[in-house]
Short mmCIF file of C-alpha atoms in Angstrom, two decimals:
data_model
loop_
_atom_site.label_atom_id
_atom_site.label_comp_id
_atom_site.label_asym_id
_atom_site.label_seq_id
_atom_site.Cartn_x
_atom_site.Cartn_y
_atom_site.Cartn_z
CA MET W 1 75.20 -76.03 52.06
CA ARG W 2 73.55 -73.87 54.70
CA THR W 3 69.95 -72.67 54.33
CA SER W 4 66.81 -71.45 56.36
CA PHE W 5 63.14 -72.18 56.47
CA ASN W 6 60.21 -70.66 58.19
CA ILE W 7 58.59 -73.43 60.36
CA PRO W 8 55.95 -72.84 62.92
CA ASP W 9 57.41 -73.33 66.54
CA GLU W 10 54.99 -76.11 67.42
CA LEU W 11 56.17 -78.20 64.28
CA ILE W 12 59.92 -77.57 65.32
CA GLU W 13 59.14 -78.75 68.93
CA GLU W 14 57.63 -82.00 67.59
CA PHE W 15 60.26 -82.61 65.10
CA ASP W 16 62.93 -82.04 67.88
CA ARG W 17 61.25 -84.28 70.11
CA ALA W 18 60.84 -87.13 67.37
CA TRP W 19 64.57 -86.85 66.29
CA ARG W 20 65.79 -87.02 69.82
CA ASP W 21 63.55 -89.96 70.69
CA GLU W 22 64.83 -91.71 67.68
CA GLY W 23 68.64 -91.12 68.97
CA ILE W 24 69.50 -89.16 65.82
CA ALA W 25 72.64 -87.13 66.71
CA ASN W 26 71.42 -83.59 65.51
CA ARG W 27 68.65 -81.55 63.92
CA SER W 28 70.69 -81.37 60.54
CA ARG W 29 70.94 -85.06 60.20
CA ALA W 30 67.23 -85.62 60.95
CA VAL W 31 66.36 -82.95 58.41
CA ARG W 32 68.56 -84.75 55.84
CA GLU W 33 66.91 -88.05 56.61
CA ALA W 34 63.59 -86.52 56.41
CA MET W 35 64.43 -84.90 53.04
CA ARG W 36 65.61 -88.35 51.60
CA GLU W 37 62.39 -89.90 52.68
CA PHE W 38 60.45 -87.27 50.94
CA VAL W 39 62.54 -87.65 47.74
CA GLU W 40 62.00 -91.48 47.92
CA SER W 41 58.31 -91.13 48.32
CA HIS W 42 58.10 -88.50 45.42
CA SER W 43 60.21 -90.72 43.09
CA ARG W 44 57.95 -94.04 43.75
CA LEU W 45 54.92 -91.91 42.94
CA GLU W 46 56.61 -90.23 39.70
CA ASP W 47 58.09 -93.55 38.56
CA THR W 48 54.86 -95.47 38.73
CA SER W 49 52.85 -95.99 35.44
CA GLY W 50 49.85 -98.17 34.34
CA GLU W 51 46.95 -99.04 36.40
CA VAL W 52 47.25 -98.64 40.09
CA VAL W 53 45.10 -99.09 43.36
CA ALA W 54 45.90 -96.40 45.95
CA LEU W 55 44.83 -94.89 49.13
CA VAL W 56 45.13 -91.14 49.34
CA GLY W 57 44.77 -89.82 52.91
CA PHE W 58 44.66 -86.10 53.84
CA ASP W 59 43.80 -83.56 56.72
CA TYR W 60 42.37 -80.31 56.12
CA ARG W 61 40.34 -77.44 57.80
CA HIS W 62 36.79 -77.89 56.77
CA HIS W 63 35.42 -74.38 56.79
CA ASP W 64 38.60 -73.01 54.76
CA VAL W 65 38.43 -75.33 51.82
CA ILE W 66 35.61 -77.79 51.71
CA ARG W 67 34.00 -76.27 48.50
CA GLU W 68 37.11 -76.11 46.42
CA LEU W 69 38.16 -79.71 47.70
CA HIS W 70 34.76 -81.05 46.55
CA GLY W 71 35.36 -79.47 43.07
CA ALA W 72 38.77 -81.05 42.70
CA GLN W 73 37.65 -84.45 43.83
CA HIS W 74 34.76 -84.27 41.09
CA GLU W 75 37.52 -83.60 38.62
CA TYR W 76 38.96 -86.84 39.45
CA GLN W 77 35.81 -88.96 39.74
CA ASP W 78 37.16 -91.25 37.21
CA VAL W 79 39.83 -92.55 39.56
CA ILE W 80 38.14 -92.11 42.97
CA LEU W 81 36.07 -95.04 43.73
CA ASN W 82 35.18 -94.47 47.22
CA THR W 83 35.67 -91.87 50.04
CA SER W 84 35.61 -91.55 53.71
CA HIS W 85 35.26 -88.63 56.10
CA THR W 86 35.74 -88.17 59.74
CA HIS W 87 36.16 -85.08 62.04
CA GLN W 88 38.96 -84.46 64.43
CA GLY W 89 38.26 -81.29 66.15
CA GLU W 90 38.59 -78.28 63.71
CA TRP W 91 40.39 -80.55 61.31
CA CYS W 92 38.70 -83.21 58.88
CA LEU W 93 40.47 -86.50 57.72
CA GLU W 94 39.53 -87.99 54.46
CA SER W 95 40.46 -90.93 52.70
CA LEU W 96 40.12 -91.55 48.99
CA PHE W 97 40.13 -95.10 47.56
CA CYS W 98 41.37 -94.81 43.95
CA ARG W 99 41.93 -97.08 40.91
CA GLY W 100 43.09 -96.15 37.71
CA ASP W 101 45.80 -94.51 35.78
CA ALA W 102 48.84 -93.80 37.84
CA GLU W 103 49.11 -90.42 36.14
CA ARG W 104 45.64 -89.33 37.26
CA VAL W 105 46.12 -90.50 40.78
CA ARG W 106 49.52 -88.50 40.93
CA GLU W 107 47.59 -85.48 39.55
CA LEU W 108 44.96 -85.81 42.02
CA THR W 109 47.46 -86.18 44.90
CA TYR W 110 49.37 -82.92 43.70
CA ARG W 111 46.26 -81.16 43.24
CA LEU W 112 45.19 -81.76 46.85
CA ARG W 113 48.61 -80.53 47.92
CA ASP W 114 48.05 -77.23 46.40
CA PHE W 115 45.46 -76.27 48.86
CA ASP W 116 46.82 -74.07 51.90
CA ALA W 117 44.22 -75.53 54.30
CA VAL W 118 45.27 -79.08 53.51
CA ARG W 119 47.87 -80.01 56.12
CA ARG W 120 49.24 -83.30 54.97
CA VAL W 121 48.63 -85.71 51.93
CA LYS W 122 49.83 -89.27 52.10
CA VAL W 123 49.66 -91.87 49.32
CA MET W 124 49.95 -95.46 49.77
CA LEU W 125 50.22 -97.38 46.57
CA ILE W 126 48.34 -100.75 47.06
CA ARG W 127 49.11 -102.18 43.72
CA ASP W 128 51.39 -100.51 41.25
CA GLY W 129 51.51 -100.95 37.37
CA ASP W 130 54.38 -103.41 37.87
CA GLU W 131 52.35 -105.94 39.68
#
């Protein structure tokens, strides 16, 4: 199936450089691979249940969203044990060390992704409910 996306020029340039560096045959193949990785990551988070220990990292434009982010983090203080914050130019990087029900950590992750001023949210499950 053919489709189109609106993607900033800088991101396309970085993406093209990355797939070429890895020796991938073409952009379409690279996009398919990136989509598979996204689906696998999503599935792992969705399929996890029970108590988890996780690190949630995200970056954002401080001045655009800080008040709303703090409000969201307060909603999930039952699973957020510790936070770390650092400045990277106009962007801030925050890490949340979490422990609790997988569903709450998943909700927190999806909530953070709702903000336009949040660029990326990455989750590392350190211990999932099966361990």
